[in-house]
mmCIF file of C-alpha atoms in Angstrom:
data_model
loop_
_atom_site.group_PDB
_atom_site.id
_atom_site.type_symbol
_atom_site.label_atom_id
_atom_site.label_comp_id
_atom_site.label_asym_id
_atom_site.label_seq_id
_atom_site.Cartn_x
_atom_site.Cartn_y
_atom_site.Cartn_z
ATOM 1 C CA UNK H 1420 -22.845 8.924 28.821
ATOM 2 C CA UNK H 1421 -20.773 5.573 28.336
ATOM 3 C CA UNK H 1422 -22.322 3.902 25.798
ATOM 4 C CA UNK H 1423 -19.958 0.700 26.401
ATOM 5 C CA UNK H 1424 -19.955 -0.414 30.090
ATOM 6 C CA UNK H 1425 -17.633 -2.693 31.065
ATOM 7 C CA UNK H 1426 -15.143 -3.663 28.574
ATOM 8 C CA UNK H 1427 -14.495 -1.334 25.097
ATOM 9 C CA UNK H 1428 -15.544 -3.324 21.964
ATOM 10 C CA UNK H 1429 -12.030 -3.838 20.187
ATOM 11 C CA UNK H 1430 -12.646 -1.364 17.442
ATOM 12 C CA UNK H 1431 -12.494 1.542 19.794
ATOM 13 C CA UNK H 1432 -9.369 -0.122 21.959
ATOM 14 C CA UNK H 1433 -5.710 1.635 21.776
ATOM 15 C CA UNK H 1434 -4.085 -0.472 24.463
ATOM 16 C CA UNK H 1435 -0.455 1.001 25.002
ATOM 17 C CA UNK H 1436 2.083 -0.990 26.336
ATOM 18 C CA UNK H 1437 5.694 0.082 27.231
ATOM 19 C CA UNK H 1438 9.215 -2.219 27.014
ATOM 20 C CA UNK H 1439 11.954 -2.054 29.011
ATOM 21 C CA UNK H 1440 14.351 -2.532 26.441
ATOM 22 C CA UNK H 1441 16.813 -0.068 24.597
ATOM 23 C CA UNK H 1442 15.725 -0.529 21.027
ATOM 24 C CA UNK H 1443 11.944 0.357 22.210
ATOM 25 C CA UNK H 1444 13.018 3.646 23.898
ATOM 26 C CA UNK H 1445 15.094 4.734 21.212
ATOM 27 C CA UNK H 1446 12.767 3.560 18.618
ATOM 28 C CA UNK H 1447 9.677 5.672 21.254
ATOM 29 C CA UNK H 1448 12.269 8.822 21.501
ATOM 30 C CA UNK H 1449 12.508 9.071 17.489
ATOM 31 C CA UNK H 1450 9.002 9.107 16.578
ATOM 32 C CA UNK H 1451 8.268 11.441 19.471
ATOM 33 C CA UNK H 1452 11.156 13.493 17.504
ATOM 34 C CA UNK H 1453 10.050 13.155 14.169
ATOM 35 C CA UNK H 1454 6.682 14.545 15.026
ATOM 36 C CA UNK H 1455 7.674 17.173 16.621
ATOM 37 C CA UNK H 1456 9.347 18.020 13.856
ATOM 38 C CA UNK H 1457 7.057 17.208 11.196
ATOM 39 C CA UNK H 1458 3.607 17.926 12.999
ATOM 40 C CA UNK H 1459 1.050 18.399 10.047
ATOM 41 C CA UNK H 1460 -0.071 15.605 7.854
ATOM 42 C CA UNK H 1461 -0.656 15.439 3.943
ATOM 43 C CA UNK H 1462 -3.463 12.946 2.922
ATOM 44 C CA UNK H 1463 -2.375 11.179 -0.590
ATOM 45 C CA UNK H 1464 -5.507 9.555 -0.878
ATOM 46 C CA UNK H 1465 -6.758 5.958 -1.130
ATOM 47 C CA UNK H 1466 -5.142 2.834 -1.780
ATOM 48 C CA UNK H 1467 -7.009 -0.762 -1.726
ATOM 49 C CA UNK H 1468 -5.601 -4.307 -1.076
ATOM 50 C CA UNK H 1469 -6.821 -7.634 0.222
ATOM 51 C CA UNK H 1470 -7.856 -9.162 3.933
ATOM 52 C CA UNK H 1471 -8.732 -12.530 4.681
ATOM 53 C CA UNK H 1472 -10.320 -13.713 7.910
ATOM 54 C CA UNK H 1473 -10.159 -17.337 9.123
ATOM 55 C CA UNK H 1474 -12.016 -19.486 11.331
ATOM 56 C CA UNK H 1475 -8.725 -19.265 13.638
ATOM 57 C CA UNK H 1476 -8.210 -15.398 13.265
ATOM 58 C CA UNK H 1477 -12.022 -14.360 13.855
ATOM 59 C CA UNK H 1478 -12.583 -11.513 14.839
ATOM 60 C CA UNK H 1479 -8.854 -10.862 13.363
ATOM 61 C CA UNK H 1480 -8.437 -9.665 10.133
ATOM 62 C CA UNK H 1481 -4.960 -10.740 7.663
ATOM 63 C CA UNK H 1482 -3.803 -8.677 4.685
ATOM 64 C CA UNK H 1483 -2.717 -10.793 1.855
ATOM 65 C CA UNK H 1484 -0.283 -8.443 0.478
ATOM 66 C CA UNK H 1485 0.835 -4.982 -0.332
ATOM 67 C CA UNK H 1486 -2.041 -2.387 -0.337
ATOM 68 C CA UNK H 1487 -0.491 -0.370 -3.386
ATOM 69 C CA UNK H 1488 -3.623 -0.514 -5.683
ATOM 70 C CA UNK H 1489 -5.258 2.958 -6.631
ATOM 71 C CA UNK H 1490 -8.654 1.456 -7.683
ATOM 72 C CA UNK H 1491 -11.227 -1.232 -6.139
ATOM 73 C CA UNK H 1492 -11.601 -3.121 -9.503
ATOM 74 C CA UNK H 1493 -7.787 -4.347 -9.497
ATOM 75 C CA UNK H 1494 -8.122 -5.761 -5.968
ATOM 76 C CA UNK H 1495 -11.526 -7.190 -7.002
ATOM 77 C CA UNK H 1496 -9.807 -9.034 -10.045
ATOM 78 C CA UNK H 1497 -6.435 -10.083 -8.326
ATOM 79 C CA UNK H 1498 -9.012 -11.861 -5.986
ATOM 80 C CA UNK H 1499 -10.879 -13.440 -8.990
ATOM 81 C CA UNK H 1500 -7.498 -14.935 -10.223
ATOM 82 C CA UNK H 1501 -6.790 -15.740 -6.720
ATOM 83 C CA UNK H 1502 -9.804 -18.168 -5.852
ATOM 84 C CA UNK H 1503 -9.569 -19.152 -9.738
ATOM 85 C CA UNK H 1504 -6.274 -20.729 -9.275
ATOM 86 C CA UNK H 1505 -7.125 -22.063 -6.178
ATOM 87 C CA UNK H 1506 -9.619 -24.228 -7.121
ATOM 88 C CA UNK H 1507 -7.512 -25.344 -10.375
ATOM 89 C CA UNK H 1508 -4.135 -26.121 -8.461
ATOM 90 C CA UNK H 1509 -4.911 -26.286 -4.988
ATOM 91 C CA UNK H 1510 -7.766 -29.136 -4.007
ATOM 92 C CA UNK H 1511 -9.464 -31.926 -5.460
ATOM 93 C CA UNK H 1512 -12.361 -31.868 -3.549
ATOM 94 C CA UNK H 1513 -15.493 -31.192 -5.398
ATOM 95 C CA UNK H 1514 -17.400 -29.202 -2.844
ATOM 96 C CA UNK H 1515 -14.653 -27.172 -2.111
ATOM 97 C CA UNK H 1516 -14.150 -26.338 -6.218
ATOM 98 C CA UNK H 1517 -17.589 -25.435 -6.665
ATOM 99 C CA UNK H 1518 -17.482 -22.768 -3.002
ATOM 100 C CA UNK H 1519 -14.171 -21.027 -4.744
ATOM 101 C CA UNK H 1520 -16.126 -21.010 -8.434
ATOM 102 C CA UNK H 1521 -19.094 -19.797 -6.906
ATOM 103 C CA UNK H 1522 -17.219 -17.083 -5.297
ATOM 104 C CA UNK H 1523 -15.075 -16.220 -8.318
ATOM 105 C CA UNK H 1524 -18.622 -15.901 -10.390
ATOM 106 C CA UNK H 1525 -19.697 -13.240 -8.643
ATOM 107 C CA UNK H 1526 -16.625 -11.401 -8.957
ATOM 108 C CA UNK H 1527 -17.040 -11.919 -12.708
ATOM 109 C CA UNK H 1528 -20.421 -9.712 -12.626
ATOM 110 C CA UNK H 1529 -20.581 -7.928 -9.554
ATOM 111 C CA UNK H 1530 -18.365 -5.596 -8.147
ATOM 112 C CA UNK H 1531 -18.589 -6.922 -4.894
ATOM 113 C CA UNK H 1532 -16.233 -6.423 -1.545
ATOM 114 C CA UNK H 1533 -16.519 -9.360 0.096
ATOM 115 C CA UNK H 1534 -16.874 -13.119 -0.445
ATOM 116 C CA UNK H 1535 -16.771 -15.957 1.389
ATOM 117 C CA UNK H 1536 -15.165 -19.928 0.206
ATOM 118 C CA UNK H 1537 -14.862 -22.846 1.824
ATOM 119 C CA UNK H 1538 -15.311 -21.146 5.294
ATOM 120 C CA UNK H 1539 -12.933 -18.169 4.523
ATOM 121 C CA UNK H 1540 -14.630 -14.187 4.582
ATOM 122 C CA UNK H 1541 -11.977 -12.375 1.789
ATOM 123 C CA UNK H 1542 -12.419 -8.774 1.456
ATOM 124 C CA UNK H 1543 -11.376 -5.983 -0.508
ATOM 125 C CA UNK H 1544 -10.012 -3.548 2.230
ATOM 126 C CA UNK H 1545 -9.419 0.672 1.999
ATOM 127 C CA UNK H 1546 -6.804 2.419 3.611
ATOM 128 C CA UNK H 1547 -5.675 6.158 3.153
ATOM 129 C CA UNK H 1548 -1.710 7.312 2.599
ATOM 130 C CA UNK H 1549 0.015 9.942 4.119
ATOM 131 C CA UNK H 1550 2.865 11.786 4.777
ATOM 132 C CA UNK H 1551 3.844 14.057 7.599
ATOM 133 C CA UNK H 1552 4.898 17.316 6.628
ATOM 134 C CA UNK H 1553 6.561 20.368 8.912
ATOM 135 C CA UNK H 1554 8.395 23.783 7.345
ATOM 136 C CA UNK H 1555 7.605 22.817 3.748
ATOM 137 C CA UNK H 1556 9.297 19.318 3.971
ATOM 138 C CA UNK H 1557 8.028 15.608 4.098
ATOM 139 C CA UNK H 1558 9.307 13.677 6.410
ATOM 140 C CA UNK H 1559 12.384 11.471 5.577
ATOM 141 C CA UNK H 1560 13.429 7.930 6.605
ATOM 142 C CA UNK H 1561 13.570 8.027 10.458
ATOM 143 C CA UNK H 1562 16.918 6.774 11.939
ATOM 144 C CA UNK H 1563 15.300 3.191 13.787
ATOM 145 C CA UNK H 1564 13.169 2.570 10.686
ATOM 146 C CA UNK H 1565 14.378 -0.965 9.033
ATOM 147 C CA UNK H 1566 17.193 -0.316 6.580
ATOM 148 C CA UNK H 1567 19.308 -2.143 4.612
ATOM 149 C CA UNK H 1568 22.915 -1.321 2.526
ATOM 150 C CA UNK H 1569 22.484 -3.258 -0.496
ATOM 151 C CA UNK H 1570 22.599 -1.456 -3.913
ATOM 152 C CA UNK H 1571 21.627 -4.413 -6.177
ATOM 153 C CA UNK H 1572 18.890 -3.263 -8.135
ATOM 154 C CA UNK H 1573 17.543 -6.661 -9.199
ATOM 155 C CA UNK H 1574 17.146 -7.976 -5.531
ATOM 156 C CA UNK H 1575 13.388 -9.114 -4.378
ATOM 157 C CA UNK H 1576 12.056 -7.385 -1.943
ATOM 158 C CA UNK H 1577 10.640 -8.149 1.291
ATOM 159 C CA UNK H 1578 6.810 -7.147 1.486
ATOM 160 C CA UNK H 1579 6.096 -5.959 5.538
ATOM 161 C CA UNK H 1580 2.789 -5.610 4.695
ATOM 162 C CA UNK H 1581 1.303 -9.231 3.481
ATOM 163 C CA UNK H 1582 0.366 -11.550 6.739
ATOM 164 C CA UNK H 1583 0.057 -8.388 8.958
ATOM 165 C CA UNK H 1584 -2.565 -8.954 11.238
ATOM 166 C CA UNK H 1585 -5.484 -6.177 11.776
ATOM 167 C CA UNK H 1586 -6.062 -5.973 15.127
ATOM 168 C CA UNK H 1587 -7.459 -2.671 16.934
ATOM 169 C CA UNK H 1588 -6.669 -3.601 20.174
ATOM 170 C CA UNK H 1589 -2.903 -5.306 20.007
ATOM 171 C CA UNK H 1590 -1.091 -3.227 22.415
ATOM 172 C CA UNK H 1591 0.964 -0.523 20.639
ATOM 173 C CA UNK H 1592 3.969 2.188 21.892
ATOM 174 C CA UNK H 1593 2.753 5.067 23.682
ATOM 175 C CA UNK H 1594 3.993 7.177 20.128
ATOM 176 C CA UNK H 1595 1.674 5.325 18.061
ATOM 177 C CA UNK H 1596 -1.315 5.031 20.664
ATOM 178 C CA UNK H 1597 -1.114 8.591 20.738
ATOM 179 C CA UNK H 1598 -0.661 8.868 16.489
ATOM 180 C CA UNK H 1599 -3.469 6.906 15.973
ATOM 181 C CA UNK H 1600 -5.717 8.932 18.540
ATOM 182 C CA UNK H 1601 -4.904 11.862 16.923
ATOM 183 C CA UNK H 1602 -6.084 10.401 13.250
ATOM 184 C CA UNK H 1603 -9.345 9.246 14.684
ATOM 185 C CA UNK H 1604 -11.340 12.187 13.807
ATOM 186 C CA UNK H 1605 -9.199 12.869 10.535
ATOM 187 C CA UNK H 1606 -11.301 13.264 7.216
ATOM 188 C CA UNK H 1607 -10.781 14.755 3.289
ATOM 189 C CA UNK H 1608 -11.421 18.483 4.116
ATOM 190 C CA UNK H 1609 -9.568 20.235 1.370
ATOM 191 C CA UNK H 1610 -12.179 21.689 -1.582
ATOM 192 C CA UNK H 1611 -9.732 19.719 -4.099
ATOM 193 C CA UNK H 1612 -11.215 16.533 -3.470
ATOM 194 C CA UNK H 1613 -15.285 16.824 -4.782
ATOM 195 C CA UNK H 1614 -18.175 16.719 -2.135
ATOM 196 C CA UNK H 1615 -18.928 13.145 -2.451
ATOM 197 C CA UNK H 1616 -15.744 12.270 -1.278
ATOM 198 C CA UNK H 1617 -16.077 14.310 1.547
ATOM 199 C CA UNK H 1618 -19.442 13.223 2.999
ATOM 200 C CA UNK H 1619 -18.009 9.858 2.273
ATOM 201 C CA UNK H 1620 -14.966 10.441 4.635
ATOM 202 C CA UNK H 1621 -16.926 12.451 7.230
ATOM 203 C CA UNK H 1622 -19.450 9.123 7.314
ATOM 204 C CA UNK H 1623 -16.903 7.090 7.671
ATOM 205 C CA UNK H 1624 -15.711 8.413 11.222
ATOM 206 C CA UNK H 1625 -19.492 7.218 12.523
ATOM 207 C CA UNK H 1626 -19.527 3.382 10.385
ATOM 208 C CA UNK H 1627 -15.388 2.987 11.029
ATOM 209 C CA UNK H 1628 -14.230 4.555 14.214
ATOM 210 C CA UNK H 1629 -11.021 2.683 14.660
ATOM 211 C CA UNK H 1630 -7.588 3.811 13.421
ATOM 212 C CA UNK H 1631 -5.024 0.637 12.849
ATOM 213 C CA UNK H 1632 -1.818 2.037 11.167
ATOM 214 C CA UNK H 1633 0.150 -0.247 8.348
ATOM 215 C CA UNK H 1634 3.901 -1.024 8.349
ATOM 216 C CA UNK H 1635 5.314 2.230 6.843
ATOM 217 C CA UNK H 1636 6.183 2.687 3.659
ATOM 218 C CA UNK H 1637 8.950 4.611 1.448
ATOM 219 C CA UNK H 1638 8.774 6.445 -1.938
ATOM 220 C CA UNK H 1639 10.998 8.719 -4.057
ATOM 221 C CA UNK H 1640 9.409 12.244 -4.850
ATOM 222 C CA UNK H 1641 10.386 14.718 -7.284
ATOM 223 C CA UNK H 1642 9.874 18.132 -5.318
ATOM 224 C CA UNK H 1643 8.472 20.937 -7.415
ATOM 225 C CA UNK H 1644 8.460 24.742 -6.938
ATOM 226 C CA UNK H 1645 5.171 24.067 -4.444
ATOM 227 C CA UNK H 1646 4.202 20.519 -4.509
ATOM 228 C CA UNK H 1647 5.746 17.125 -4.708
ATOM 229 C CA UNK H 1648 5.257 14.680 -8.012
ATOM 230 C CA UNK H 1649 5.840 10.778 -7.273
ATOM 231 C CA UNK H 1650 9.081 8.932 -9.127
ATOM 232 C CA UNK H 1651 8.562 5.589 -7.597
ATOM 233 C CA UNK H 1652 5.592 3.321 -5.793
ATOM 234 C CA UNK H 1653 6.013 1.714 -2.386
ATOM 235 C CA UNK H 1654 9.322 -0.199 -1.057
ATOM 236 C CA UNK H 1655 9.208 -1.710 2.540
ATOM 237 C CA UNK H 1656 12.426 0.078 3.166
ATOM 238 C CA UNK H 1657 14.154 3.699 2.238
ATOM 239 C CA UNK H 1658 16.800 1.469 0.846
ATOM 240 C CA UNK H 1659 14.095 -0.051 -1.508
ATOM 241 C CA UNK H 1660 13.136 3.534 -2.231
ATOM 242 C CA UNK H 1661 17.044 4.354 -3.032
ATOM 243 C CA UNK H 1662 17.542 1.624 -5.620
ATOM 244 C CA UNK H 1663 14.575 2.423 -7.164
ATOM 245 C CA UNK H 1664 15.568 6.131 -7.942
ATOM 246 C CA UNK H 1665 18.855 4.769 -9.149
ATOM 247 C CA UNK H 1666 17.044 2.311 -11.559
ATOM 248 C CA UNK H 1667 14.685 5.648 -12.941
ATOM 249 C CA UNK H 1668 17.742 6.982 -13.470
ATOM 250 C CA UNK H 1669 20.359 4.616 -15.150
ATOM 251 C CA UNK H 1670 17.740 2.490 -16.364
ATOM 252 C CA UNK H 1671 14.949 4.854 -17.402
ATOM 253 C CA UNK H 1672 13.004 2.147 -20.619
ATOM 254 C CA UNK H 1673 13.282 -1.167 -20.705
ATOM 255 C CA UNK H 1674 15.478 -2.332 -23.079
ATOM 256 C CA UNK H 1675 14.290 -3.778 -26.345
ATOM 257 C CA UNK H 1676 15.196 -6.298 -28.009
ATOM 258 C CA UNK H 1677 16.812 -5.648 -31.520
ATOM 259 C CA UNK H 1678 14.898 -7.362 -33.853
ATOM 260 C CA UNK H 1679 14.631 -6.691 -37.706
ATOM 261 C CA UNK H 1680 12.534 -4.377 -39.157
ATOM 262 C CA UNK H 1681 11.956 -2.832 -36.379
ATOM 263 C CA UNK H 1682 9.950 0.808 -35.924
ATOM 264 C CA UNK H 1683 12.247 3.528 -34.541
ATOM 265 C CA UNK H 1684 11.206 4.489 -31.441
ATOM 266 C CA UNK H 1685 9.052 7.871 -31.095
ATOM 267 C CA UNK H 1686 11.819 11.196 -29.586
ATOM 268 C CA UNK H 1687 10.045 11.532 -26.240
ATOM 269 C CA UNK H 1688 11.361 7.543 -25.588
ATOM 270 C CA UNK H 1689 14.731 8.067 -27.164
ATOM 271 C CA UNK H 1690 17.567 8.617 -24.126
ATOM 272 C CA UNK H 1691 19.807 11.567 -24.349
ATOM 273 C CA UNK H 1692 23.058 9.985 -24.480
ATOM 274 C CA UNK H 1693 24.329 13.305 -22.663
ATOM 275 C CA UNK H 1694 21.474 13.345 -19.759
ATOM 276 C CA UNK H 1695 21.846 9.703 -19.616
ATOM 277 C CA UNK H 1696 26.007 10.090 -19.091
ATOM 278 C CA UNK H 1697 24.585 13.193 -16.485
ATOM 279 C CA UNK H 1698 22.427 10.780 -14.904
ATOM 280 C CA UNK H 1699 24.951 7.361 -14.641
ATOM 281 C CA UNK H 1700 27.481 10.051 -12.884
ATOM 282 C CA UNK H 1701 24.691 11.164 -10.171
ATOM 283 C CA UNK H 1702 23.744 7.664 -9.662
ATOM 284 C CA UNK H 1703 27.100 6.774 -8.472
ATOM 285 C CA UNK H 1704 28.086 9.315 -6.413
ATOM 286 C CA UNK H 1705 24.559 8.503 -4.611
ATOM 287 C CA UNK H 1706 25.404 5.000 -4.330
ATOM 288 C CA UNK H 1707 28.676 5.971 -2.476
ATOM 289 C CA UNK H 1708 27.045 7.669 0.327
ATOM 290 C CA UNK H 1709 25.973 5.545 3.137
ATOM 291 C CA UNK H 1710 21.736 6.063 3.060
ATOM 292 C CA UNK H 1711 21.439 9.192 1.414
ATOM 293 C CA UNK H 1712 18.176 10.694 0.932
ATOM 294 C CA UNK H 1713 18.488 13.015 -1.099
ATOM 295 C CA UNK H 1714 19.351 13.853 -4.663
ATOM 296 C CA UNK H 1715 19.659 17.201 -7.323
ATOM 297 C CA UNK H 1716 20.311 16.136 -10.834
ATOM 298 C CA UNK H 1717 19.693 18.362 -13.937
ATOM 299 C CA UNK H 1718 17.742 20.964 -12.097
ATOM 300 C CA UNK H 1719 15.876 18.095 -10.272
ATOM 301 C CA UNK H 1720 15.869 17.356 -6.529
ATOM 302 C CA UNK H 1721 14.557 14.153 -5.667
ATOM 303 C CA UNK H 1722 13.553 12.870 -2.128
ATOM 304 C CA UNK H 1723 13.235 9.095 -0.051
ATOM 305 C CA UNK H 1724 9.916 9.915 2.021
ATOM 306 C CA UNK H 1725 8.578 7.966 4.564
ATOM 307 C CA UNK H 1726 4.631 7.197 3.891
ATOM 308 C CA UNK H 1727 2.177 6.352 6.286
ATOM 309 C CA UNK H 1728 -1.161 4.506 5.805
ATOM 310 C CA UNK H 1729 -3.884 4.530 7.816
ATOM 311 C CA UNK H 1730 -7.057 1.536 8.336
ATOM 312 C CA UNK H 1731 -10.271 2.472 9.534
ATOM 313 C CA UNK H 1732 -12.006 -0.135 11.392
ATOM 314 C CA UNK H 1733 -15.239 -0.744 12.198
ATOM 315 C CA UNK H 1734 -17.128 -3.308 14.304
ATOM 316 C CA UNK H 1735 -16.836 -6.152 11.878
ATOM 317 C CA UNK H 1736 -13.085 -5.130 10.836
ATOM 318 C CA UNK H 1737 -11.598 -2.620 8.432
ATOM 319 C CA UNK H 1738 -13.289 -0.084 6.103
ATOM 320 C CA UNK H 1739 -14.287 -1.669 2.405
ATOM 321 C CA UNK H 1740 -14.586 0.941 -0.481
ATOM 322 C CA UNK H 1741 -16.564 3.701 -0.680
ATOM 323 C CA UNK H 1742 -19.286 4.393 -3.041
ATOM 324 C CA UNK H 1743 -17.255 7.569 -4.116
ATOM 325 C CA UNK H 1744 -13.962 5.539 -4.680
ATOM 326 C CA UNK H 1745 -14.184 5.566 -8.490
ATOM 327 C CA UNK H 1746 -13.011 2.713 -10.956
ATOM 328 C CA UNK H 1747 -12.133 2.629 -14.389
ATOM 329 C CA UNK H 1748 -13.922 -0.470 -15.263
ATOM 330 C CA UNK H 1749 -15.453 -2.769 -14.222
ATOM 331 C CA UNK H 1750 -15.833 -6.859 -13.516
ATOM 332 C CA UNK H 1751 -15.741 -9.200 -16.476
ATOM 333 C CA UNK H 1752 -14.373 -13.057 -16.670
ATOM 334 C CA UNK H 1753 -11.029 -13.312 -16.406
ATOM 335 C CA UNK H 1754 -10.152 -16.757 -16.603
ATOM 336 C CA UNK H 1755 -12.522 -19.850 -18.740
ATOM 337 C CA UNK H 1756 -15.040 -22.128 -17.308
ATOM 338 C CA UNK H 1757 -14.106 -24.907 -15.038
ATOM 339 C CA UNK H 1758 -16.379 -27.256 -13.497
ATOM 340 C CA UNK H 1759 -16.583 -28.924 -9.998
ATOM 341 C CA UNK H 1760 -14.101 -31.700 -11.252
ATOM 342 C CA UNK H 1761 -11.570 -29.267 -12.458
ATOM 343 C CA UNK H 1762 -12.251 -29.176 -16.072
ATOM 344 C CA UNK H 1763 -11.428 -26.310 -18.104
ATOM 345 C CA UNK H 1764 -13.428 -25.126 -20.766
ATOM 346 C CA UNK H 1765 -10.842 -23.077 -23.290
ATOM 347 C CA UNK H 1766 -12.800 -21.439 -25.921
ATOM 348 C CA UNK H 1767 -12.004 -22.311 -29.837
#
């Protein structure tokens, strides 16, 4: 039975497209490789961010940054401070003040997912991380995945992520049409996560059907006798990922400044001179291999990965959170009072 004559809505369309160019082939003939080779998947879990949909974009959907966060409630107050500052430094406009501070007061009480100022829908959007797996090994960097050579640890990075545009139906590779078909029907199965979560995820294949996959991602792992621990959060490139196992280990504290009087600092913050020395000597010999991704130290092996994440959509655009995505607090007023005029109320 079709239940959508005619044209598919857009949430249901994986339009694949093919280009007749040599960086799309090889780029095609990779990920056909790499999944071969790494044909099972590993579901992290959750991670949360923020979308924003224009008049212009409708039915389109924008992210607004990284999705890194592990809770709702962080998303929900980066918003707050978002539309805050907004209507403080960014119109003069009366009306258009009291739309932003009537949004940002319900994110003060409520924890809400969506709301709407001065004509733009902002929502707190879900999307699941994973990592192919095959023969007891995650998947590394592939070869025609954007790289860089740098090794200065203080250099910004470039966030892939922020201004990408949700859209179901933008035509894809043939590897990826047929990656996301293959996560349509995927759900939490595995007894460790609790029975909430899994009804949740099971419910969520009927309310979100759509798949949209997220500009990949790269972490360092620590492996361990049967699982993997994480060392570092996301970096838009394995490069990212590199420096930021060199700076755990060269750079493992912040350093403090010496000030009188000071407290010593407890043992388990103290550096080893001796590991550190251990450590400086396996940073460099890392840093002189061209894109290494790999690394023993001290009994240690750490690993670059390469991280998927994965969108649901449904009909009106990608999956909020669900009721069993927990939070470890909850909304409260972040910022003071202003009024329509711009006036800010600091408490004595």
């Amino acid at each position: 039975m079709d239940d959508h004559p005619g044209k598919s809505p857009d949430h249901l369309t994986i339009r694949v497209t093919h280009h007749d160019d040599p960086v799309f082939e090889v780029t095609e003939a990779d990920a056909f490789a790499s999944v071969r080779k790494y044909p099972n998947i590993v579901v992290r879990g959750p991670l949360f961010g923020l979308a924003e949909q224009r008049r212009g974009d409708r039915p389109r959907w924008r992210l607004m940054g990284e999705l890194d966060s592990g809770f709702p409630q962080m998303v929900r107050d980066e918003l707050n401070s978002h539309l805050w500052f907004k209507a403080k430094d960014e119109t003069d406009d009366p009306a258009e003040r009291r739309s932003l501070l009537a949004a940002v007061a319900r994110l003060e009480t409520e924890k809400v997912n969506e709301v709407s100022a001065c004509g733009v829908r902002y929502r707190v959007v879900r999307a699941d991380e994973f990592a192919r797996i095959g023969d007891g090994s995650l998947e590394p960097p592939r070869a025609t995945d954007p790289d860089d050579d740098g090794w200065d640890l203080d250099a910004p990075e470039t966030c892939r992520t922020k201004g990408f545009v949700v859209d179901h139906a933008a035509a894809v590779g043939l590897s990826e049409g047929i990656g996301r078909a293959g996560l349509l029907h995927l759900t939490y199965t595995a007894e460790r996560f609790p029975a909430d979560v899994r009804a949740d995820s099971q419910r969520a294949l009927t309310t979100h059907p759509g798949v949209v996959l997220l500009p990949t991602t790269f972490r360092v792992v620590q492996r361990k006798e049967v699982s993997w621990s994480m060392v570092t959060g996301q970096h838009s490139t394995p490069q990212g990922a590199r420096r930021a196992l060199v700076d755990h280990l060269v750079r493992p504290f912040p350093k403090l400044p010496d000030l009188p009087d000071m407290p010593e600092l407890p043992a388990w913050m103290k550096v080893d001179e001796k590991e550190a020395a251990v450590n400086e000597r396996a940073a460099k010999k890392f840093m002189a291999r061209r894109r290494p991704n790999e690394l023993f130290v001290r009994g240690k092996r750490f690993e670059v990965v390469r991280v998927e994440r994965m969108m649901r959509i449904g009909p009106d655009g990608p999956e909020t959170p669900r009721p069993s995505d927990v939070d470890e607090y909850g909304p409260s007023q972040m910022h003071p009072p202003m009024d329509e005029h711009g006036n800010i109320t600091y408490s004595s």
